[in-house]
PDB file of C-alpha atoms (C1' of nucleotides) in Angstrom:
ATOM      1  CA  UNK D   1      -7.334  -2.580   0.147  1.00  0.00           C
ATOM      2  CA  UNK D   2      -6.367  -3.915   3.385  1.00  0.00           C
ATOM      3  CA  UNK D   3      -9.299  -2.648   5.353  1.00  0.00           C
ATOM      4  CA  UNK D   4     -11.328  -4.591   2.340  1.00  0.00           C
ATOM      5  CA  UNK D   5      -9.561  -7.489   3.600  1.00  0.00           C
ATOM      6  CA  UNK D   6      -9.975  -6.684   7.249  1.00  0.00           C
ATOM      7  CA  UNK D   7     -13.426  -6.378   6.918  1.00  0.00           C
ATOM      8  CA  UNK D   8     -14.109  -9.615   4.572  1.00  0.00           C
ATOM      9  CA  UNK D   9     -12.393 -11.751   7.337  1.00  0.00           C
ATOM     10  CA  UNK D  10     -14.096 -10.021  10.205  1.00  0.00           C
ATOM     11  CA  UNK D  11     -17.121 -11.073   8.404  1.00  0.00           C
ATOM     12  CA  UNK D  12     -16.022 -13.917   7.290  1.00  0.00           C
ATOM     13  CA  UNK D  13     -14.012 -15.443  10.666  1.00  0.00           C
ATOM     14  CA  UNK D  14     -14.512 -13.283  13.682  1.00  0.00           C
ATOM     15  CA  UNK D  15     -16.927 -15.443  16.309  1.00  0.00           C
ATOM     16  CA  UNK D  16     -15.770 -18.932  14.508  1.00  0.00           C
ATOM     17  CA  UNK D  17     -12.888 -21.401  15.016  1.00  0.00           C
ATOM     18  CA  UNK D  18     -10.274 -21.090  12.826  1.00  0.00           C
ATOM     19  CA  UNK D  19      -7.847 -23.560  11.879  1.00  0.00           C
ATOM     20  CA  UNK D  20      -4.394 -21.352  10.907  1.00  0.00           C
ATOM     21  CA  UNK D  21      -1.438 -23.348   9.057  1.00  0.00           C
ATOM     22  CA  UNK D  22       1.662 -22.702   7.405  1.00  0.00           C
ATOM     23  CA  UNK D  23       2.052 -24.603   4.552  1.00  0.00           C
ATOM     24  CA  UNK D  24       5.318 -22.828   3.080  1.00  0.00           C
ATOM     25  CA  UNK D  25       6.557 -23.608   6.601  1.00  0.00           C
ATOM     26  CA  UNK D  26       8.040 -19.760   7.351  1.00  0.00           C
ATOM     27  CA  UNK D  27       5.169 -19.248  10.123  1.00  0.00           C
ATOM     28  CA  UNK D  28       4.526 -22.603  11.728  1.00  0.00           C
ATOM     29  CA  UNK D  29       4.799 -21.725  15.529  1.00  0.00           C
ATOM     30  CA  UNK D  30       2.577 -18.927  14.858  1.00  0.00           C
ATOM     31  CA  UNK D  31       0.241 -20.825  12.846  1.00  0.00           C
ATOM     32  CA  UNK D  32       0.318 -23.471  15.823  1.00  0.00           C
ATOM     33  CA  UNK D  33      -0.329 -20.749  18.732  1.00  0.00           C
ATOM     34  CA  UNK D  34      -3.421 -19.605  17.472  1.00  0.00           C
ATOM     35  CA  UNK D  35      -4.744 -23.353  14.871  1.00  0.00           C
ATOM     36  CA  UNK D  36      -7.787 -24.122  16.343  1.00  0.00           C
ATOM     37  CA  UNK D  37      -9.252 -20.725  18.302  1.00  0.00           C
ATOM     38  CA  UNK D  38     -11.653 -18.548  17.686  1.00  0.00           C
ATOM     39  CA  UNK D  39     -10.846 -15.674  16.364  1.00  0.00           C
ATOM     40  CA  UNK D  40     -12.149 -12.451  18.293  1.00  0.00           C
ATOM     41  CA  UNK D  41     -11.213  -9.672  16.017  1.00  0.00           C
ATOM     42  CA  UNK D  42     -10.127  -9.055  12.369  1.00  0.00           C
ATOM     43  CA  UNK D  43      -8.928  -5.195  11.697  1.00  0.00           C
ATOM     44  CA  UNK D  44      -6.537  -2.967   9.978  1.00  0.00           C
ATOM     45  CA  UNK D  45      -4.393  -0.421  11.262  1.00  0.00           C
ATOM     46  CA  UNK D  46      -2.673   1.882   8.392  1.00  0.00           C
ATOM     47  CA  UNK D  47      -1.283  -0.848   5.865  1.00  0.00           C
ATOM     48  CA  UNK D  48      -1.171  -3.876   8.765  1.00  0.00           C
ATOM     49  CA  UNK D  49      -3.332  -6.221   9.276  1.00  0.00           C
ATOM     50  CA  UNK D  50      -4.794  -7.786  12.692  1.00  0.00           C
ATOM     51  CA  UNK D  51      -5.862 -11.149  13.395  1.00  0.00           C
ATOM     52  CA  UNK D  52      -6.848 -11.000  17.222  1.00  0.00           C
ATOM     53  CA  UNK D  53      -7.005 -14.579  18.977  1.00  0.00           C
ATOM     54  CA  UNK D  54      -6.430 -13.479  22.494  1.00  0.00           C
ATOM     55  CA  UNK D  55      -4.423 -11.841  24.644  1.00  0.00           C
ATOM     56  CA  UNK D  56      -0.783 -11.223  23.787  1.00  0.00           C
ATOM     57  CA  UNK D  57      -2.217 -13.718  20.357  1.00  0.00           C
ATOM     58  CA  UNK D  58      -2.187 -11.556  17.856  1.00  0.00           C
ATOM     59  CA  UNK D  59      -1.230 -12.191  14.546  1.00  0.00           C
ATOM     60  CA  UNK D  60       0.417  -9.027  12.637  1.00  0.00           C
ATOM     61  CA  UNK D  61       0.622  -9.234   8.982  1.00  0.00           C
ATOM     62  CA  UNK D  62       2.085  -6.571   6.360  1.00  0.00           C
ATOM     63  CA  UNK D  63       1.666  -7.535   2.624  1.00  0.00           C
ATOM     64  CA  UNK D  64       4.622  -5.155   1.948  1.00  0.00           C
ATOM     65  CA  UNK D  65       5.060  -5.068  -2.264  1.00  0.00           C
ATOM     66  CA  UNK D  66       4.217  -8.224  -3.278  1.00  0.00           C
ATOM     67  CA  UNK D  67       1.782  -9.696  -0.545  1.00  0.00           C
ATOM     68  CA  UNK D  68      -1.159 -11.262  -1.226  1.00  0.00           C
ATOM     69  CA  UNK D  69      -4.135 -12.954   0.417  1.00  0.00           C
ATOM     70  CA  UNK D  70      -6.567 -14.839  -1.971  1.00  0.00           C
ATOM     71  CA  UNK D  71      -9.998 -16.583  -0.712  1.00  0.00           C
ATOM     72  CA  UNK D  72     -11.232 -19.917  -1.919  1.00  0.00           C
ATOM     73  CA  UNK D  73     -14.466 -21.868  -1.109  1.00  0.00           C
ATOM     74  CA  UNK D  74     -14.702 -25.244   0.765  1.00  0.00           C
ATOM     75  CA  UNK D  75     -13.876 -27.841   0.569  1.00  0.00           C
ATOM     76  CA  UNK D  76      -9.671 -26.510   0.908  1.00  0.00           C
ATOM     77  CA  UNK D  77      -7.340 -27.900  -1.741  1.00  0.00           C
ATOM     78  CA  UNK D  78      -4.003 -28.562  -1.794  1.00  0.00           C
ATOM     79  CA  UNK D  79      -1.818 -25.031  -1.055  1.00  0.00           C
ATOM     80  CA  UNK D  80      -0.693 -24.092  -4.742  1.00  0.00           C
ATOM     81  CA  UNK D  81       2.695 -21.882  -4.597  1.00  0.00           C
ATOM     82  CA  UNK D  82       4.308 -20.330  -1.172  1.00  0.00           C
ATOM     83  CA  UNK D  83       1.569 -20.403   1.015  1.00  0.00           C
ATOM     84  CA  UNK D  84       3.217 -18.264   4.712  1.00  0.00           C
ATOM     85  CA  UNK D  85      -0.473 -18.989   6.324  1.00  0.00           C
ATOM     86  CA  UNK D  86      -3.479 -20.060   5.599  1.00  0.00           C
ATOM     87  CA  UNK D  87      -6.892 -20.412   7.828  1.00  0.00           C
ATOM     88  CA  UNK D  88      -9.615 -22.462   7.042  1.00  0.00           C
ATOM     89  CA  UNK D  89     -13.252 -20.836   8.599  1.00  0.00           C
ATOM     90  CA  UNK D  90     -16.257 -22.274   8.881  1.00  0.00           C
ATOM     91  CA  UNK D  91     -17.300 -21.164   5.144  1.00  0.00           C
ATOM     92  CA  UNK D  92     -13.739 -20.074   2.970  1.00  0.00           C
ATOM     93  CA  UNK D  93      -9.965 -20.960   3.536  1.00  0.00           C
ATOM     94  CA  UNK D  94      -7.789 -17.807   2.978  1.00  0.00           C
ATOM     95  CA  UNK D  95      -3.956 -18.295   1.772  1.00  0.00           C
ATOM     96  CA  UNK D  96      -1.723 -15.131   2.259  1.00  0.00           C
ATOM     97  CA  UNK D  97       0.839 -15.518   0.005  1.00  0.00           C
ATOM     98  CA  UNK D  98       4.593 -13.277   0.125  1.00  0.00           C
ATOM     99  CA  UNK D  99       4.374 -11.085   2.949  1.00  0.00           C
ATOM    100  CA  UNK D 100       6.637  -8.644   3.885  1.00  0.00           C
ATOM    101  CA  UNK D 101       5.978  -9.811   7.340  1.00  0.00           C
ATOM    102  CA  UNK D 102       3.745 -12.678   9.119  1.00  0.00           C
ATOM    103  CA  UNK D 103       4.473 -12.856  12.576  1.00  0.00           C
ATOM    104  CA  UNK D 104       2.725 -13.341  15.954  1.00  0.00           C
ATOM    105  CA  UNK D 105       2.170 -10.184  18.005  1.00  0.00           C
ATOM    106  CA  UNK D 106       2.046  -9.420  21.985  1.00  0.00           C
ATOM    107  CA  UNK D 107      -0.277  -6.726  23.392  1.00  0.00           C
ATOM    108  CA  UNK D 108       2.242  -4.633  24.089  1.00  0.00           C
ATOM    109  CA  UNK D 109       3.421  -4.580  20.381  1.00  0.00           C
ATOM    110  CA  UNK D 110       0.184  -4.099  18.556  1.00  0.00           C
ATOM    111  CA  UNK D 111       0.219  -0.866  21.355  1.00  0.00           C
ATOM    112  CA  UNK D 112       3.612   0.132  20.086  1.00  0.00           C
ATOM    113  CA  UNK D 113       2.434  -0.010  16.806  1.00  0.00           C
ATOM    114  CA  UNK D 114      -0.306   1.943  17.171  1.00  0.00           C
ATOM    115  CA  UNK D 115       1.637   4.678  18.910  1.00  0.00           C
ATOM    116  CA  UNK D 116       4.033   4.571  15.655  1.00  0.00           C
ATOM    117  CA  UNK D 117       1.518   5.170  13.090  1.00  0.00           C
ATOM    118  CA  UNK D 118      -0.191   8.435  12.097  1.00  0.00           C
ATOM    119  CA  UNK D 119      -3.699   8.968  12.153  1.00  0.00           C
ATOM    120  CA  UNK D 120      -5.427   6.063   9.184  1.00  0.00           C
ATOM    121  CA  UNK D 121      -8.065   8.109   7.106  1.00  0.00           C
ATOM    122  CA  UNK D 122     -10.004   5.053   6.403  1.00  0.00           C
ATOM    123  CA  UNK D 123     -10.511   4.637  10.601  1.00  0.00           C
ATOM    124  CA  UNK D 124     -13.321   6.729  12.259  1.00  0.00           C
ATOM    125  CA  UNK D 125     -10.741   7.176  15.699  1.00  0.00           C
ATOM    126  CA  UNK D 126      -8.399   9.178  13.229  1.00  0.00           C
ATOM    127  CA  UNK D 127      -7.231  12.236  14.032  1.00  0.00           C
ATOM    128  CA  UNK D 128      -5.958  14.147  11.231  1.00  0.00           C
ATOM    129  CA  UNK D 129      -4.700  16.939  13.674  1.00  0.00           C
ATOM    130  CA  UNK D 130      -2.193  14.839  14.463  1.00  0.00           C
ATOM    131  CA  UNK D 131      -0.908  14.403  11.001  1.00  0.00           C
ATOM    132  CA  UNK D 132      -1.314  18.224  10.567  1.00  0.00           C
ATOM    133  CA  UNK D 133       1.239  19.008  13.665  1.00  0.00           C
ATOM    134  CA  UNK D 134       3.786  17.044  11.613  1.00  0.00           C
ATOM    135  CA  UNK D 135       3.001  17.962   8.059  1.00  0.00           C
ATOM    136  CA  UNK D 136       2.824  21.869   9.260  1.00  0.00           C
ATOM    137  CA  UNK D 137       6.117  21.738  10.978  1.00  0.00           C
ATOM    138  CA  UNK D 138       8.219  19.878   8.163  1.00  0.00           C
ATOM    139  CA  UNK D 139      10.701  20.897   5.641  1.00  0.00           C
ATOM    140  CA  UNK D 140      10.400  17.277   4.252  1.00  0.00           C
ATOM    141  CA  UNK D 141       7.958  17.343   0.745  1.00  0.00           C
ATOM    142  CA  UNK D 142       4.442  16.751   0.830  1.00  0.00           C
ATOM    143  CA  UNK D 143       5.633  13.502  -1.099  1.00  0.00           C
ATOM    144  CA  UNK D 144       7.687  12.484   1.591  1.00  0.00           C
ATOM    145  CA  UNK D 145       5.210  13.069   4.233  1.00  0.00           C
ATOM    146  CA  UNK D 146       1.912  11.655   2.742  1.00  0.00           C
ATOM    147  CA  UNK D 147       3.835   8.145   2.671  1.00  0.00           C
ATOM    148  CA  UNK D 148       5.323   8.489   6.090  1.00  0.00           C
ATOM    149  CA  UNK D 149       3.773   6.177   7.506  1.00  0.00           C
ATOM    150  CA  UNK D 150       4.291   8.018  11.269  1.00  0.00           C
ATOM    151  CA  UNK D 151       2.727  11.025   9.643  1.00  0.00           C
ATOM    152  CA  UNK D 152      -0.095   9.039   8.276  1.00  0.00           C
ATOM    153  CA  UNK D 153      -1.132   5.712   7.676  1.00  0.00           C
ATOM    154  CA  UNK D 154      -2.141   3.503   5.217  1.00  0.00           C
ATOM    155  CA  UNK D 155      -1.460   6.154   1.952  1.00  0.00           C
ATOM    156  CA  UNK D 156       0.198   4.577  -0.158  1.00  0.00           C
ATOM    157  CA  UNK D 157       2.284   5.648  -3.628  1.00  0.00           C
ATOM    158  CA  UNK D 158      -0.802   5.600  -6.079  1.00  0.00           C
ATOM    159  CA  UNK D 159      -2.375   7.893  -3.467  1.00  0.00           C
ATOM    160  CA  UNK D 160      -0.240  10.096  -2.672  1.00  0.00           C
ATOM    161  CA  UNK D 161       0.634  10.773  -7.086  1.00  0.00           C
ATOM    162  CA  UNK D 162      -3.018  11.060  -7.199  1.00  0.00           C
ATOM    163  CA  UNK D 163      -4.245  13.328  -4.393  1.00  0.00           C
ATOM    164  CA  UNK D 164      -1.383  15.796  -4.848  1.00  0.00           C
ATOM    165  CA  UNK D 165      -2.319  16.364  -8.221  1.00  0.00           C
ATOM    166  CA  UNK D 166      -5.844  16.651  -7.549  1.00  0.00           C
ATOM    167  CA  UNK D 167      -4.878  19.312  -5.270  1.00  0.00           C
ATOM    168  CA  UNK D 168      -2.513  20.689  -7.771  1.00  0.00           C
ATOM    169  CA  UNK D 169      -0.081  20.687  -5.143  1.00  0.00           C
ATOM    170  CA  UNK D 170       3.687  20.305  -5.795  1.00  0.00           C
ATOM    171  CA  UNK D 171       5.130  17.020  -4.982  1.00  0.00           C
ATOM    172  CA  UNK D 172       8.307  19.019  -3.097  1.00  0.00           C
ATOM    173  CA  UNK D 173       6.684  21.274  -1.661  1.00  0.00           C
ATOM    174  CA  UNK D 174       7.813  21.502   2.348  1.00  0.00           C
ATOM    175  CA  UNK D 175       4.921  20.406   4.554  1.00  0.00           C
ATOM    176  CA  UNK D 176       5.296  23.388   6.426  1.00  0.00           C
ATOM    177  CA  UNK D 177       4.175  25.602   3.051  1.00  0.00           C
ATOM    178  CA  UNK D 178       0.859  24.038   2.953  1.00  0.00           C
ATOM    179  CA  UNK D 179      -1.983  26.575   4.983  1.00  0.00           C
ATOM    180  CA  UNK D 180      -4.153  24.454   6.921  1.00  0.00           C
ATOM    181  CA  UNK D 181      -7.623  25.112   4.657  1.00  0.00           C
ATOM    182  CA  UNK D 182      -5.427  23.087   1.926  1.00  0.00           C
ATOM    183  CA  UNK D 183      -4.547  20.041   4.422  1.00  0.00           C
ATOM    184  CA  UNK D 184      -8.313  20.387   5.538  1.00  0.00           C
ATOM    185  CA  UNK D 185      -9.261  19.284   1.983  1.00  0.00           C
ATOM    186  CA  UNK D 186      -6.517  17.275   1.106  1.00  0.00           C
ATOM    187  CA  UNK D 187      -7.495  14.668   4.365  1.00  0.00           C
ATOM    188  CA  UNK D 188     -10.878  15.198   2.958  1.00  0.00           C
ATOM    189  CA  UNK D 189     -10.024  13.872   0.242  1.00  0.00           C
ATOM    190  CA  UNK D 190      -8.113  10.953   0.891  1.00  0.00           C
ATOM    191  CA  UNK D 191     -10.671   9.911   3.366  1.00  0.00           C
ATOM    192  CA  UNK D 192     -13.311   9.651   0.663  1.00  0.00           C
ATOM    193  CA  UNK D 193     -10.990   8.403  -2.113  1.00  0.00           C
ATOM    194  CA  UNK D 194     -10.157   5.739   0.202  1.00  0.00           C
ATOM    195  CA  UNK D 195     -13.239   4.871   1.566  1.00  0.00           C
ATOM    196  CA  UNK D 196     -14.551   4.511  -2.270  1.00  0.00           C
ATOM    197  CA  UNK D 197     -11.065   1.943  -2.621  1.00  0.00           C
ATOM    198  CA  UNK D 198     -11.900   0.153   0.227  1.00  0.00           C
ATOM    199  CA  UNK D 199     -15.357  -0.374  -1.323  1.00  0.00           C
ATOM    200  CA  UNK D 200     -14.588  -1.054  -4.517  1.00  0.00           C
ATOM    201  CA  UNK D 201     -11.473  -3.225  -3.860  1.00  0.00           C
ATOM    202  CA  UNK D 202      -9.836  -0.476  -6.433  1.00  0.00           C
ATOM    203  CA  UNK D 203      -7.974   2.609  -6.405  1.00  0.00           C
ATOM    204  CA  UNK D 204     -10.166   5.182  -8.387  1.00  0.00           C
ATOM    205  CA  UNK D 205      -8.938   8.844  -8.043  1.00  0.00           C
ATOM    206  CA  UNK D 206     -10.983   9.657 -11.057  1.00  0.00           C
ATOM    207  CA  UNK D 207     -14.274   9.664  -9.370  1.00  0.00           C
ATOM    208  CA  UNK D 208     -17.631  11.928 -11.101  1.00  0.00           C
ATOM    209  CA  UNK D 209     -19.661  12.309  -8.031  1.00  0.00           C
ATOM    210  CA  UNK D 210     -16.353  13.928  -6.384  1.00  0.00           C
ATOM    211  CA  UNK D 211     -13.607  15.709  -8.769  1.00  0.00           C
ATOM    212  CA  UNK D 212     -12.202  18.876  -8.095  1.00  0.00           C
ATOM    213  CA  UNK D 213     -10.960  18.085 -11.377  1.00  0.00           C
ATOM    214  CA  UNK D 214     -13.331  18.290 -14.766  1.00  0.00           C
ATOM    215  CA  UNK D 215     -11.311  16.676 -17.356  1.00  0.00           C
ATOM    216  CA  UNK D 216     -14.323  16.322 -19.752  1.00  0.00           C
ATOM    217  CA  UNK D 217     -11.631  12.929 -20.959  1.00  0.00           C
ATOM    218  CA  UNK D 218     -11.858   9.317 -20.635  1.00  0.00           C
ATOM    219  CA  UNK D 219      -9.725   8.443 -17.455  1.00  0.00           C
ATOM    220  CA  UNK D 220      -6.859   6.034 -17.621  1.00  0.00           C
ATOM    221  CA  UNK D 221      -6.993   2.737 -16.552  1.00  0.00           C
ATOM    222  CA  UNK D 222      -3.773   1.835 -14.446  1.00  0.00           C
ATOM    223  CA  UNK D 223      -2.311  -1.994 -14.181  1.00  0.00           C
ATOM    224  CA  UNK D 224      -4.106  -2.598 -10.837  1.00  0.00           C
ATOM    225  CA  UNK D 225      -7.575  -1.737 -12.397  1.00  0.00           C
ATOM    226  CA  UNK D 226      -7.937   1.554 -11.042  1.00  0.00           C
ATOM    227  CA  UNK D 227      -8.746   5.057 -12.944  1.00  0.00           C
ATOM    228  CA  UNK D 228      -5.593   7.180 -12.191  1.00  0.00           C
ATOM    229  CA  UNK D 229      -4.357  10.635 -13.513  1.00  0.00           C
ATOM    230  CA  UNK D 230      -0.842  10.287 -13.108  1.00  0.00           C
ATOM    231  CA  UNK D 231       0.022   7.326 -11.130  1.00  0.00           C
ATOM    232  CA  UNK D 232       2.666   4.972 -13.869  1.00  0.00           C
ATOM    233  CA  UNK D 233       1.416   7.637 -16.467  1.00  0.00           C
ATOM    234  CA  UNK D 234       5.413   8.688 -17.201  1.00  0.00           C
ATOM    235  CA  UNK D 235       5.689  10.754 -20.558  1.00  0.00           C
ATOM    236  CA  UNK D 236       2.142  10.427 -21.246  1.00  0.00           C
ATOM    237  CA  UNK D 237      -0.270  13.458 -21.853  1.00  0.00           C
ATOM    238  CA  UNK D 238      -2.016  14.982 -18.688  1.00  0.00           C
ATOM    239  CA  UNK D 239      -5.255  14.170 -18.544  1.00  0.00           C
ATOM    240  CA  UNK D 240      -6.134  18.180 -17.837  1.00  0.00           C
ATOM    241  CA  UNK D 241      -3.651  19.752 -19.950  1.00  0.00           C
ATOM    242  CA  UNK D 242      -1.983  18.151 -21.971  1.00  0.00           C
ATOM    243  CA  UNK D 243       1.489  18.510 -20.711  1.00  0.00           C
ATOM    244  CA  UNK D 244       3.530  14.922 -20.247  1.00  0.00           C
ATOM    245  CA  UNK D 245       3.772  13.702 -16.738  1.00  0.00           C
ATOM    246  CA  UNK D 246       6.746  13.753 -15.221  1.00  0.00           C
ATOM    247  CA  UNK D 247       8.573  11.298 -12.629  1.00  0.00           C
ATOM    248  CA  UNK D 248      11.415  10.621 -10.592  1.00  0.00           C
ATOM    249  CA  UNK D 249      12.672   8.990  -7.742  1.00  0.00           C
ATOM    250  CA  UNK D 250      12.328  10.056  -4.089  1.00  0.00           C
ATOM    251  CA  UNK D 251      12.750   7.877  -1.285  1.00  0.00           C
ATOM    252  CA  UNK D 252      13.324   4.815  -3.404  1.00  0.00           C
ATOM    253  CA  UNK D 253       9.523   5.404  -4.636  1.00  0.00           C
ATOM    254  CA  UNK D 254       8.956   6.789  -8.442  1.00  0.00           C
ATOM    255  CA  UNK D 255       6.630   9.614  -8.345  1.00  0.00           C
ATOM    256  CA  UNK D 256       4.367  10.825 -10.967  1.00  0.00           C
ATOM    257  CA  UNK D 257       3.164  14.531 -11.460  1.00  0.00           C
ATOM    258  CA  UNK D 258       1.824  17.165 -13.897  1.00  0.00           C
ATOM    259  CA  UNK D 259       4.745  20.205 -14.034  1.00  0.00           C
ATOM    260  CA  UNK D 260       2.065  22.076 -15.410  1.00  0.00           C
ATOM    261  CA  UNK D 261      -0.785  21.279 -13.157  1.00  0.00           C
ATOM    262  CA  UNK D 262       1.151  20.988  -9.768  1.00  0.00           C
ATOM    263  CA  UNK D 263       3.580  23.664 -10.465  1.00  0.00           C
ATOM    264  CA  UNK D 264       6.097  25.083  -7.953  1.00  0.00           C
ATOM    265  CA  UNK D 265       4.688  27.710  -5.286  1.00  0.00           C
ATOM    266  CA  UNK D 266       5.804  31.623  -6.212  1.00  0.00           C
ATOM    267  CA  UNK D 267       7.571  32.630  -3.616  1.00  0.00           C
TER     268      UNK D 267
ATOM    269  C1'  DG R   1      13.207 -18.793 -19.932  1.00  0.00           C
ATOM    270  C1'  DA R   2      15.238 -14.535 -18.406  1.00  0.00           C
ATOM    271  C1'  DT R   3      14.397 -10.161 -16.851  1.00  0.00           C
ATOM    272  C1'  DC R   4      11.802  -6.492 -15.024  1.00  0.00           C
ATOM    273  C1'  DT R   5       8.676  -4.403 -12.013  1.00  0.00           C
ATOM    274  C1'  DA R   6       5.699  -3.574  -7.995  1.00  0.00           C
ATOM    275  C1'  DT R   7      -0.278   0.004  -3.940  1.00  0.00           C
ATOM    276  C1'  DG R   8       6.670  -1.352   1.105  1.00  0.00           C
ATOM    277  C1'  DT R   9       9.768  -1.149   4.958  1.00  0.00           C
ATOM    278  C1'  DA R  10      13.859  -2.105   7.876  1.00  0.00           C
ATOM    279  C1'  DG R  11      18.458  -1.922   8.483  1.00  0.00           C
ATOM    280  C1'  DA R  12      23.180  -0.971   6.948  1.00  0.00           C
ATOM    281  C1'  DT R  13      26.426   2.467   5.183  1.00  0.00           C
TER     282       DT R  13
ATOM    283  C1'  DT I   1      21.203   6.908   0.102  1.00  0.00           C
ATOM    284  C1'  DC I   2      21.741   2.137  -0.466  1.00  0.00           C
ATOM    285  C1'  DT I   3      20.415  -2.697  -0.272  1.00  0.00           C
ATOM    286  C1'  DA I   4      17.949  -6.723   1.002  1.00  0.00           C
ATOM    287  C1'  DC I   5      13.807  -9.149   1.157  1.00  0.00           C
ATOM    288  C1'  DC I   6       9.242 -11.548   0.106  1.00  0.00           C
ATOM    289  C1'  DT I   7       6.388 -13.446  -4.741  1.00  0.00           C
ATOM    290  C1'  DA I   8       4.034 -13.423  -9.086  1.00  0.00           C
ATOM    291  C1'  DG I   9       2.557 -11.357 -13.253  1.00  0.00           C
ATOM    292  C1'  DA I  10       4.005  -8.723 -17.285  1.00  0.00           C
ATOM    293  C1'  DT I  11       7.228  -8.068 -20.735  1.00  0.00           C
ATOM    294  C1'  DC I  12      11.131  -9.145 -23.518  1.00  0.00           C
ATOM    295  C1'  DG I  13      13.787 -12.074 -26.412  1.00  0.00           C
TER     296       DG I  13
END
DNA sequence: GATCTATGTAGAT
DNA sequence: TCTACCTAGATCG
């Protein structure tokens, strides 16, 4: 979703002056350093999002939970709710709207962020053998893992309930457990589930050109719009099988599997 | 109108 | 492992 965004305001901004406020009032020396400039580069790295002015003018956003950015044609009206920031281009205004962060960046933080993340399977200079050195050398769960950000970046909890049970992998299952032909598909197939997301401004894991799957059902609909197997599908029927999908807590995240489908390893 | 929940993360304990 | 934090829509009464 935020590489959607990245790429509408690219589009959108990048090459035009920009005039950058904040209405709420929570970002207005940041808003102030870069009102008026052109911006150079939109871009997303994992689940941030870039706004390049400049040198050492970069503004870093992270929707977090709740975050939102909504786009509205010309001419702007009056900021409705807690606007952090909003920028006005030369053809839509864009309010962002309860970030987990809005702040203004240096060079040598954007670089430090970079370093921190894992490789983004929605950016062609990933390198998923850098995830793999991680994953393969972990005792933490795959659940754990998929949504360390450090390990990788930009999967998020719908994608990591989804892609583990398309794999029919165990959520607890230790990194280190999974042969490398199984992480070979499982990037795979996050790269193309999230490529289709980023496309269709949706999270589909229920896809017919590309299912290792055949459910021969209807796929669930989930709250955000998306066609999910498991995701928020707690003491329903599995979409396969038939079994109900369990959950629980780890990490402070619920996750969502199929006992039946994604069964323990033998060991 | 109150309460709950949420595609998340940082920092305290 | 916990708690705080940011906001809005859904759900409950």
């Amino acid at each position: 979703m935020l590489h959607r965004l990245a790429r509408g305001h690219q589009r959108r901004y990048a090459g035009y002056q920009v005039a950058v406020s904040s209405p709420q009032g929570r970002f207005t020396a940041g808003a102030a350093a870069v009102d008026g400039r052109v911006l150079v580069r939109a871009e997303a790295l994992g689940k941030h999002l870039l706004h390049v002015y400049g040198p050492d003018l970069v503004v870093g956003v992270h929707l977090g939970l709740y975050g939102t950015v909504t786009a509205h044609p010309l001419p702007v009206e009056p900021p409705r709710g807690q606007v952090r920031m909003r920028m006005v281009g030369p053809t839509q205004c864009d309010d962002l709207r309860g970030p987990a962060s809005c702040e203004l960046l240096t060079d040598a933080e954007v670089a430090a962020l970079r370093a921190r993340l894992g490789p983004d399977p929605l950016r062609r200079d990933a390198d998923p053998d850098r995830a793999w050195s991680r994953l393969s050398r972990s005792r933490a769960p795959l659940a754990t893992l998929l949504t360390d950000q450090t390990v990788l970046a930009g999967v998020g909890n719908v994608y990591r309930a989804e892609v583990l049970f398309r794999h029919g992998l165990d959520p607890m299952r230790p990194g280190r457990e999974l042969r490398r032909e199984q992480w070979e598909a499982l990037w795979a197939d996050l790269v193309g589930l999230m490529r289709h997301g980023a496309r269709r401004g949706r999270i589909d894991t229920v896809l017919p050109e590309h299912d290792p799957v055949r459910t021969g059902r209807a796929p669930r609909r989930d709250r955000h719009g998306g066609e999910v197997y498991v995701y928020r599908r707690a003491g329903q029927p599995c979409l396969v099988c038939g079994t109900e999908v369990a959950t629980a807590g780890l990490g402070g995240r619920n996750l969502y599997w199929c006992p039946r489908c994604q069964p323990p390893a033998a060991r």
